[in-house]
Amino acid sequence: MSGFAVTVEVIDKIWEHTNADSLEMASLVDKNYDLVVMKGQYVSDDVVIFFPIDSILPTNILDAIGLTGKLSGKGRNTVKTIKLRGNISQGIVVSPDVLLDNNISLGYIPPGTNLTDILGVEKYDPPIISSNSGNLVRLPEYVKKYDIESAQDYMYLVYRLMDIPVFISEKVEGSNWAITLLIEDGSISVCQRNYKIVRIDGKEHTWHKAARTGEFFNKIKLIADIVTTWGRDVKAVTIRGEIVGPGIQGNYYNLKEHEVYVFDIELNGTPLSSEMFLMLCLRLNIQSVPVISTYDTLFTQLEGKTLLNYSNGQSLIIDKPKEGVVIKPMKEVIMDEDIGRVFFKQRSPEYLLKN
């Protein structure tokens, strides 16, 4: 799946704002975002440019749409979930004409076009925690940069999961963590999202400490042994999780020590099914992300709610709003090369408003 992108979209529906005569609500075709817009600004089938949450807008775009100094972040230039007169808005839509009128030349832009690079928009990512206790190098073989897409961008695929058994877990607010065992040479690597973390003599990086205290150096070898007994050709095993605790994302769960909540186990770079994942976590006493549901269909779990509403609620880790949910088929579903693995996150609007 394509990941973060500023795209050309089409207005689907327009409806009344619940608490403002000068505002309306809008949605986009094949997406599941509620957007607050000015009344009368758009009608159904209008073509717009959609700036999703976490877009960092350049100065010329901010000037063109009249939002200079009015957004979020240190530079007041980052799109975040907000509440306008009581209604949640998740992103910004702009008519292409507005940018054309401000000397930003786009030409003809069909729906679906990715304008991220053309418009100079960047994605906000939480800063990497700097450390002098480990060197960052290229990710090892069989380990790719981890990304999970928002369900709101792929509603047509979400509908395909409505009637099949799914694994739903709590989305944990932390930083990406992984450990990989390469069978050929027996090497074990600890990684963050973009890099392998190489030890510095006499020092221990937080990610390495979490691997040690969680006994992952041993458990990853046990996973390799178990999977081998299944008759699988094991070249590499990767355990992926979220590391949480002091100094990480504001220590949302108020922990005194670092912990890892595991969400995936991969064999040769390919995720094992949710069934196998849960079985291995149980067998080896691996702390998985909090489990909300297994084997129910998504339709059954929603009980008539929207996915947005379903993602709200309290965390299973602490008495605070959970960040959201992650939804995967119990048995892996792989689409074509463009889509790949079918799994989604849905971040909670209630959480986003408070964080």
CSV table of C-alpha atoms in Angstrom, one decimal:
chain,number,residue,atom,x,y,z
A,1,MET,CA,0.0,0.0,0.0
A,2,SER,CA,1.2,3.5,-0.8
A,3,GLY,CA,1.5,5.0,2.6
A,4,PHE,CA,1.3,8.7,3.5
A,5,ALA,CA,0.4,10.9,0.5
A,6,VAL,CA,-1.3,14.2,-0.4
A,7,THR,CA,-3.7,13.1,-3.1
A,8,VAL,CA,-6.4,14.3,-5.5
A,9,GLU,CA,-9.8,13.1,-4.2
A,10,VAL,CA,-13.5,13.6,-4.9
A,11,ILE,CA,-16.1,14.9,-2.5
A,12,ASP,CA,-18.6,12.2,-1.6
A,13,LYS,CA,-21.2,13.7,0.8
A,14,ILE,CA,-21.9,17.0,2.3
A,15,TRP,CA,-24.0,17.3,5.5
A,16,GLU,CA,-24.9,19.7,8.2
A,17,HIS,CA,-22.5,20.7,11.0
A,18,THR,CA,-24.1,20.0,14.3
A,19,ASN,CA,-23.2,23.3,16.0
A,20,ALA,CA,-22.2,25.9,13.4
A,21,ASP,CA,-24.3,27.7,10.7
A,22,SER,CA,-21.3,28.7,8.7
A,23,LEU,CA,-19.7,25.3,8.6
A,24,GLU,CA,-20.5,21.9,6.9
A,25,MET,CA,-19.2,18.4,7.1
A,26,ALA,CA,-17.7,16.6,4.1
A,27,SER,CA,-16.5,13.1,3.3
A,28,LEU,CA,-14.4,11.7,0.4
A,29,VAL,CA,-15.1,8.9,-2.0
A,30,ASP,CA,-13.6,5.6,-0.8
A,31,LYS,CA,-12.2,7.2,2.3
A,32,ASN,CA,-13.5,7.4,5.9
A,33,TYR,CA,-12.5,10.9,7.1
A,34,ASP,CA,-14.9,13.5,8.5
A,35,LEU,CA,-13.8,17.0,7.4
A,36,VAL,CA,-15.1,20.3,8.5
A,37,VAL,CA,-15.4,22.8,5.6
A,38,MET,CA,-17.0,26.2,5.0
A,39,LYS,CA,-20.7,26.1,4.2
A,40,GLY,CA,-21.3,26.2,0.5
A,41,GLN,CA,-17.6,25.7,-0.4
A,42,TYR,CA,-18.0,22.3,-1.9
A,43,VAL,CA,-20.7,20.0,-3.4
A,44,SER,CA,-20.7,16.3,-4.1
A,45,ASP,CA,-18.3,15.3,-7.0
A,46,ASP,CA,-16.0,18.3,-6.5
A,47,VAL,CA,-12.4,17.5,-7.1
A,48,VAL,CA,-10.2,18.5,-4.2
A,49,ILE,CA,-6.6,18.1,-2.9
A,50,PHE,CA,-6.6,16.2,0.4
A,51,PHE,CA,-3.9,17.0,3.0
A,52,PRO,CA,-4.0,14.1,5.5
A,53,ILE,CA,-3.1,14.2,9.2
A,54,ASP,CA,0.6,14.7,9.8
A,55,SER,CA,1.1,16.7,6.6
A,56,ILE,CA,3.8,19.4,7.1
A,57,LEU,CA,2.7,22.2,4.7
A,58,PRO,CA,5.3,24.5,3.1
A,59,THR,CA,4.9,28.3,3.5
A,60,ASN,CA,3.5,28.8,0.0
A,61,ILE,CA,0.7,26.3,0.6
A,62,LEU,CA,-0.1,27.8,4.0
A,63,ASP,CA,-0.2,31.3,2.4
A,64,ALA,CA,-2.4,30.1,-0.4
A,65,ILE,CA,-5.0,28.5,1.8
A,66,GLY,CA,-4.9,31.2,4.5
A,67,LEU,CA,-3.6,29.0,7.3
A,68,THR,CA,-0.2,30.5,8.0
A,69,GLY,CA,0.4,30.2,11.8
A,70,LYS,CA,-2.9,28.5,12.4
A,71,LEU,CA,-2.0,24.8,12.3
A,72,SER,CA,-0.3,22.5,14.9
A,73,GLY,CA,3.3,21.7,15.7
A,74,LYS,CA,6.3,23.8,16.6
A,75,GLY,CA,6.1,25.6,13.2
A,76,ARG,CA,2.3,25.9,13.3
A,77,ASN,CA,2.4,24.1,9.9
A,78,THR,CA,1.3,20.5,10.7
A,79,VAL,CA,-2.2,19.1,10.0
A,80,LYS,CA,-3.6,17.4,13.1
A,81,THR,CA,-7.0,16.1,14.1
A,82,ILE,CA,-9.0,19.0,15.6
A,83,LYS,CA,-12.5,19.7,16.9
A,84,LEU,CA,-14.2,22.7,15.3
A,85,ARG,CA,-17.4,23.8,17.2
A,86,GLY,CA,-17.8,20.3,18.5
A,87,ASN,CA,-17.2,18.3,15.3
A,88,ILE,CA,-14.0,16.3,14.6
A,89,SER,CA,-12.1,17.2,11.4
A,90,GLN,CA,-9.3,14.8,10.2
A,91,GLY,CA,-7.4,16.6,7.4
A,92,ILE,CA,-7.8,19.5,5.1
A,93,VAL,CA,-9.3,19.7,1.6
A,94,VAL,CA,-8.5,22.4,-0.9
A,95,SER,CA,-9.8,23.2,-4.3
A,96,PRO,CA,-7.0,22.9,-7.0
A,97,ASP,CA,-8.1,26.3,-8.2
A,98,VAL,CA,-6.9,27.9,-4.9
A,99,LEU,CA,-3.4,26.7,-5.6
A,100,LEU,CA,-3.5,27.6,-9.2
A,101,ASP,CA,-4.6,31.1,-8.3
A,102,ASN,CA,-1.4,31.4,-6.2
A,103,ASN,CA,1.0,30.5,-9.0
A,104,ILE,CA,1.3,26.9,-8.0
A,105,SER,CA,1.0,25.2,-11.4
A,106,LEU,CA,-0.5,21.7,-11.4
A,107,GLY,CA,-2.2,21.2,-14.7
A,108,TYR,CA,-4.7,18.4,-15.1
A,109,ILE,CA,-4.8,16.2,-12.1
A,110,PRO,CA,-7.0,13.1,-12.2
A,111,PRO,CA,-8.4,11.7,-8.9
A,112,GLY,CA,-5.8,9.5,-7.1
A,113,THR,CA,-2.8,11.5,-8.2
A,114,ASN,CA,-0.1,11.7,-5.6
A,115,LEU,CA,1.0,15.4,-5.2
A,116,THR,CA,3.2,15.0,-2.1
A,117,ASP,CA,6.5,15.7,-3.8
A,118,ILE,CA,5.1,18.2,-6.3
A,119,LEU,CA,3.7,20.3,-3.5
A,120,GLY,CA,6.7,19.9,-1.2
A,121,VAL,CA,4.7,18.4,1.6
A,122,GLU,CA,6.5,16.2,4.2
A,123,LYS,CA,5.1,13.8,6.7
A,124,TYR,CA,5.6,14.5,10.4
A,125,ASP,CA,7.3,11.6,12.2
A,126,PRO,CA,8.1,11.6,15.9
A,127,PRO,CA,11.8,12.4,16.4
A,128,ILE,CA,14.1,9.5,16.8
A,129,ILE,CA,15.4,9.2,20.3
A,130,SER,CA,19.1,10.2,20.1
A,131,SER,CA,21.6,8.1,21.9
A,132,ASN,CA,25.4,7.8,22.2
A,133,SER,CA,25.0,4.1,23.2
A,134,GLY,CA,24.4,2.7,19.7
A,135,ASN,CA,25.3,3.3,16.1
A,136,LEU,CA,22.6,3.3,13.4
A,137,VAL,CA,23.3,1.3,10.2
A,138,ARG,CA,21.3,-0.2,7.4
A,139,LEU,CA,18.5,-2.7,8.3
A,140,PRO,CA,19.6,-6.4,8.0
A,141,GLU,CA,18.5,-8.8,5.3
A,142,TYR,CA,14.9,-9.8,5.4
A,143,VAL,CA,13.9,-6.7,7.5
A,144,LYS,CA,12.0,-3.9,5.9
A,145,LYS,CA,11.0,-0.5,7.2
A,146,TYR,CA,7.6,-1.1,8.9
A,147,ASP,CA,4.5,0.7,7.8
A,148,ILE,CA,0.8,0.2,8.6
A,149,GLU,CA,-1.8,2.1,6.7
A,150,SER,CA,-4.9,3.9,8.0
A,151,ALA,CA,-8.2,2.1,7.5
A,152,GLN,CA,-9.7,5.4,6.5
A,153,ASP,CA,-7.7,5.4,3.3
A,154,TYR,CA,-8.7,1.9,2.2
A,155,MET,CA,-12.3,1.5,3.1
A,156,TYR,CA,-13.0,-0.7,0.1
A,157,LEU,CA,-10.5,-3.2,1.5
A,158,VAL,CA,-12.0,-2.8,5.0
A,159,TYR,CA,-15.3,-3.9,3.7
A,160,ARG,CA,-13.7,-7.1,2.4
A,161,LEU,CA,-12.8,-8.0,6.0
A,162,MET,CA,-16.3,-7.6,7.3
A,163,ASP,CA,-17.3,-11.2,6.9
A,164,ILE,CA,-14.0,-13.0,7.7
A,165,PRO,CA,-12.4,-13.9,11.1
A,166,VAL,CA,-10.1,-11.1,12.2
A,167,PHE,CA,-7.6,-10.4,15.0
A,168,ILE,CA,-8.2,-7.0,16.6
A,169,SER,CA,-5.6,-5.6,19.0
A,170,GLU,CA,-5.0,-2.3,20.8
A,171,LYS,CA,-2.7,0.1,19.0
A,172,VAL,CA,0.1,0.8,21.5
A,173,GLU,CA,1.6,4.3,21.7
A,174,GLY,CA,5.3,3.7,21.6
A,175,SER,CA,8.3,3.4,19.2
A,176,ASN,CA,9.0,0.7,16.6
A,177,TRP,CA,11.2,-2.1,17.9
A,178,ALA,CA,12.4,-5.3,16.3
A,179,ILE,CA,14.9,-8.1,16.8
A,180,THR,CA,16.1,-10.4,14.0
A,181,LEU,CA,17.9,-13.7,13.9
A,182,LEU,CA,19.7,-14.6,10.7
A,183,ILE,CA,20.1,-18.4,10.6
A,184,GLU,CA,23.1,-18.5,8.2
A,185,ASP,CA,25.5,-16.8,10.6
A,186,GLY,CA,23.5,-16.9,13.8
A,187,SER,CA,23.7,-13.1,14.1
A,188,ILE,CA,21.0,-11.3,16.1
A,189,SER,CA,20.2,-7.6,15.3
A,190,VAL,CA,18.1,-5.1,17.3
A,191,CYS,CA,16.4,-2.5,15.1
A,192,GLN,CA,14.3,0.6,15.3
A,193,ARG,CA,12.0,1.5,12.4
A,194,ASN,CA,14.6,2.7,9.9
A,195,TYR,CA,17.9,1.3,11.2
A,196,LYS,CA,19.8,-1.5,12.9
A,197,ILE,CA,21.2,-0.4,16.2
A,198,VAL,CA,24.8,-1.6,16.6
A,199,ARG,CA,26.2,-1.9,20.1
A,200,ILE,CA,29.0,0.4,21.4
A,201,ASP,CA,31.4,-1.3,23.7
A,202,GLY,CA,30.7,-0.7,27.3
A,203,LYS,CA,27.2,0.8,26.6
A,204,GLU,CA,23.7,-0.5,26.3
A,205,HIS,CA,21.1,1.1,24.1
A,206,THR,CA,17.6,1.2,25.4
A,207,TRP,CA,16.4,-1.0,22.5
A,208,HIS,CA,19.1,-3.6,23.4
A,209,LYS,CA,18.2,-3.4,27.1
A,210,ALA,CA,14.6,-4.1,26.3
A,211,ALA,CA,15.6,-7.2,24.2
A,212,ARG,CA,17.8,-8.4,27.1
A,213,THR,CA,15.3,-7.9,29.9
A,214,GLY,CA,12.5,-9.3,27.8
A,215,GLU,CA,14.6,-12.4,27.1
A,216,PHE,CA,14.2,-11.9,23.4
A,217,PHE,CA,17.7,-13.1,22.5
A,218,ASN,CA,16.7,-16.5,23.7
A,219,LYS,CA,13.0,-16.5,22.6
A,220,ILE,CA,13.8,-15.7,19.0
A,221,LYS,CA,16.1,-18.8,18.8
A,222,LEU,CA,13.2,-20.8,20.3
A,223,ILE,CA,10.9,-19.5,17.7
A,224,ALA,CA,13.3,-20.6,14.9
A,225,ASP,CA,13.5,-24.1,16.5
A,226,ILE,CA,9.7,-24.4,16.7
A,227,VAL,CA,9.1,-23.2,13.2
A,228,THR,CA,11.7,-25.6,11.9
A,229,THR,CA,9.7,-28.5,13.4
A,230,TRP,CA,6.8,-27.3,11.3
A,231,GLY,CA,8.8,-28.2,8.2
A,232,ARG,CA,9.4,-24.6,7.3
A,233,ASP,CA,12.7,-23.4,5.6
A,234,VAL,CA,13.9,-20.9,8.2
A,235,LYS,CA,16.4,-18.3,7.0
A,236,ALA,CA,15.4,-15.4,9.3
A,237,VAL,CA,13.1,-14.8,12.2
A,238,THR,CA,12.0,-11.3,13.2
A,239,ILE,CA,9.9,-10.2,16.2
A,240,ARG,CA,8.3,-6.8,15.9
A,241,GLY,CA,6.8,-4.7,18.6
A,242,GLU,CA,6.3,-1.3,20.2
A,243,ILE,CA,8.8,-0.3,22.9
A,244,VAL,CA,7.2,1.9,25.7
A,245,GLY,CA,8.4,3.5,28.9
A,246,PRO,CA,10.4,6.4,30.1
A,247,GLY,CA,11.5,8.9,27.5
A,248,ILE,CA,9.5,7.3,24.7
A,249,GLN,CA,6.4,9.2,23.3
A,250,GLY,CA,5.9,10.9,26.6
A,251,ASN,CA,5.7,7.6,28.5
A,252,TYR,CA,2.0,7.4,27.8
A,253,TYR,CA,1.5,4.4,30.1
A,254,ASN,CA,3.4,5.9,33.1
A,255,LEU,CA,5.9,3.0,33.2
A,256,LYS,CA,9.0,2.9,35.4
A,257,GLU,CA,10.9,0.5,33.1
A,258,HIS,CA,10.9,-0.1,29.4
A,259,GLU,CA,8.7,-2.9,28.0
A,260,VAL,CA,8.0,-4.3,24.5
A,261,TYR,CA,4.5,-5.2,23.3
A,262,VAL,CA,4.9,-7.6,20.3
A,263,PHE,CA,2.6,-7.3,17.3
A,264,ASP,CA,4.2,-9.4,14.6
A,265,ILE,CA,6.5,-12.4,14.1
A,266,GLU,CA,8.0,-12.8,10.7
A,267,LEU,CA,9.6,-15.8,8.9
A,268,ASN,CA,12.0,-14.9,6.2
A,269,GLY,CA,10.5,-11.4,6.0
A,270,THR,CA,6.9,-12.5,5.8
A,271,PRO,CA,4.5,-12.2,8.7
A,272,LEU,CA,3.1,-15.4,10.2
A,273,SER,CA,-0.6,-15.6,10.5
A,274,SER,CA,-2.3,-14.2,13.5
A,275,GLU,CA,-3.1,-17.8,14.6
A,276,MET,CA,0.5,-18.7,14.6
A,277,PHE,CA,1.6,-15.4,16.2
A,278,LEU,CA,-0.8,-15.8,19.1
A,279,MET,CA,0.2,-19.4,19.6
A,280,LEU,CA,3.9,-18.6,19.8
A,281,CYS,CA,3.3,-15.7,22.2
A,282,LEU,CA,1.3,-17.9,24.5
A,283,ARG,CA,3.8,-20.8,24.3
A,284,LEU,CA,6.9,-18.6,24.9
A,285,ASN,CA,5.3,-16.1,27.3
A,286,ILE,CA,5.8,-13.2,25.0
A,287,GLN,CA,3.9,-10.1,25.9
A,288,SER,CA,1.7,-9.3,22.8
A,289,VAL,CA,-0.2,-6.1,22.2
A,290,PRO,CA,-3.5,-6.2,24.1
A,291,VAL,CA,-5.9,-8.5,22.4
A,292,ILE,CA,-9.4,-7.1,21.8
A,293,SER,CA,-10.9,-9.9,19.7
A,294,THR,CA,-9.9,-13.1,17.9
A,295,TYR,CA,-11.9,-15.0,15.3
A,296,ASP,CA,-15.0,-12.7,15.3
A,297,THR,CA,-15.8,-11.1,12.0
A,298,LEU,CA,-15.3,-7.4,11.8
A,299,PHE,CA,-19.0,-7.0,11.2
A,300,THR,CA,-19.8,-8.8,14.5
A,301,GLN,CA,-17.3,-6.7,16.5
A,302,LEU,CA,-18.5,-3.4,15.2
A,303,GLU,CA,-22.1,-4.1,16.3
A,304,GLY,CA,-23.4,-1.3,14.1
A,305,LYS,CA,-20.8,1.2,15.1
A,306,THR,CA,-18.5,3.0,12.6
A,307,LEU,CA,-14.9,1.9,12.7
A,308,LEU,CA,-14.1,5.4,14.0
A,309,ASN,CA,-16.4,5.0,17.0
A,310,TYR,CA,-15.2,1.5,17.6
A,311,SER,CA,-11.6,2.7,17.9
A,312,ASN,CA,-12.5,4.9,20.8
A,313,GLY,CA,-12.4,3.7,24.4
A,314,GLN,CA,-10.1,3.0,27.3
A,315,SER,CA,-6.7,1.3,26.9
A,316,LEU,CA,-6.3,-2.2,28.3
A,317,ILE,CA,-2.9,-1.1,29.6
A,318,ILE,CA,-3.8,2.0,31.6
A,319,ASP,CA,-7.0,4.0,32.5
A,320,LYS,CA,-6.6,6.4,29.6
A,321,PRO,CA,-7.9,6.5,26.1
A,322,LYS,CA,-6.3,3.9,23.8
A,323,GLU,CA,-4.5,5.1,20.7
A,324,GLY,CA,-6.7,3.0,18.5
A,325,VAL,CA,-7.0,-0.5,17.1
A,326,VAL,CA,-5.2,-2.7,14.6
A,327,ILE,CA,-7.1,-5.1,12.4
A,328,LYS,CA,-5.7,-8.2,10.6
A,329,PRO,CA,-7.3,-11.3,9.1
A,330,MET,CA,-6.7,-14.3,11.3
A,331,LYS,CA,-5.2,-15.9,8.2
A,332,GLU,CA,-3.0,-13.6,6.2
A,333,VAL,CA,-4.6,-12.0,3.1
A,334,ILE,CA,-2.3,-10.8,0.4
A,335,MET,CA,-3.6,-8.7,-2.5
A,336,ASP,CA,-1.7,-7.7,-5.6
A,337,GLU,CA,1.8,-6.1,-5.7
A,338,ASP,CA,0.4,-2.6,-5.1
A,339,ILE,CA,-1.6,-3.5,-2.1
A,340,GLY,CA,0.3,-6.4,-0.6
A,341,ARG,CA,-0.6,-7.5,3.0
A,342,VAL,CA,-4.1,-6.5,4.1
A,343,PHE,CA,-4.0,-5.0,7.6
A,344,PHE,CA,-5.0,-1.6,9.0
A,345,LYS,CA,-4.8,0.7,11.9
A,346,GLN,CA,-7.6,3.0,13.0
A,347,ARG,CA,-6.5,5.7,15.4
A,348,SER,CA,-9.0,6.9,17.9
A,349,PRO,CA,-10.4,10.4,17.3
A,350,GLU,CA,-10.8,10.8,21.1
A,351,TYR,CA,-7.1,10.0,21.6
A,352,LEU,CA,-6.0,12.3,18.7
A,353,LEU,CA,-7.8,15.2,20.2
A,354,LYS,CA,-6.0,14.9,23.5
A,355,ASN,CA,-2.5,14.1,22.2
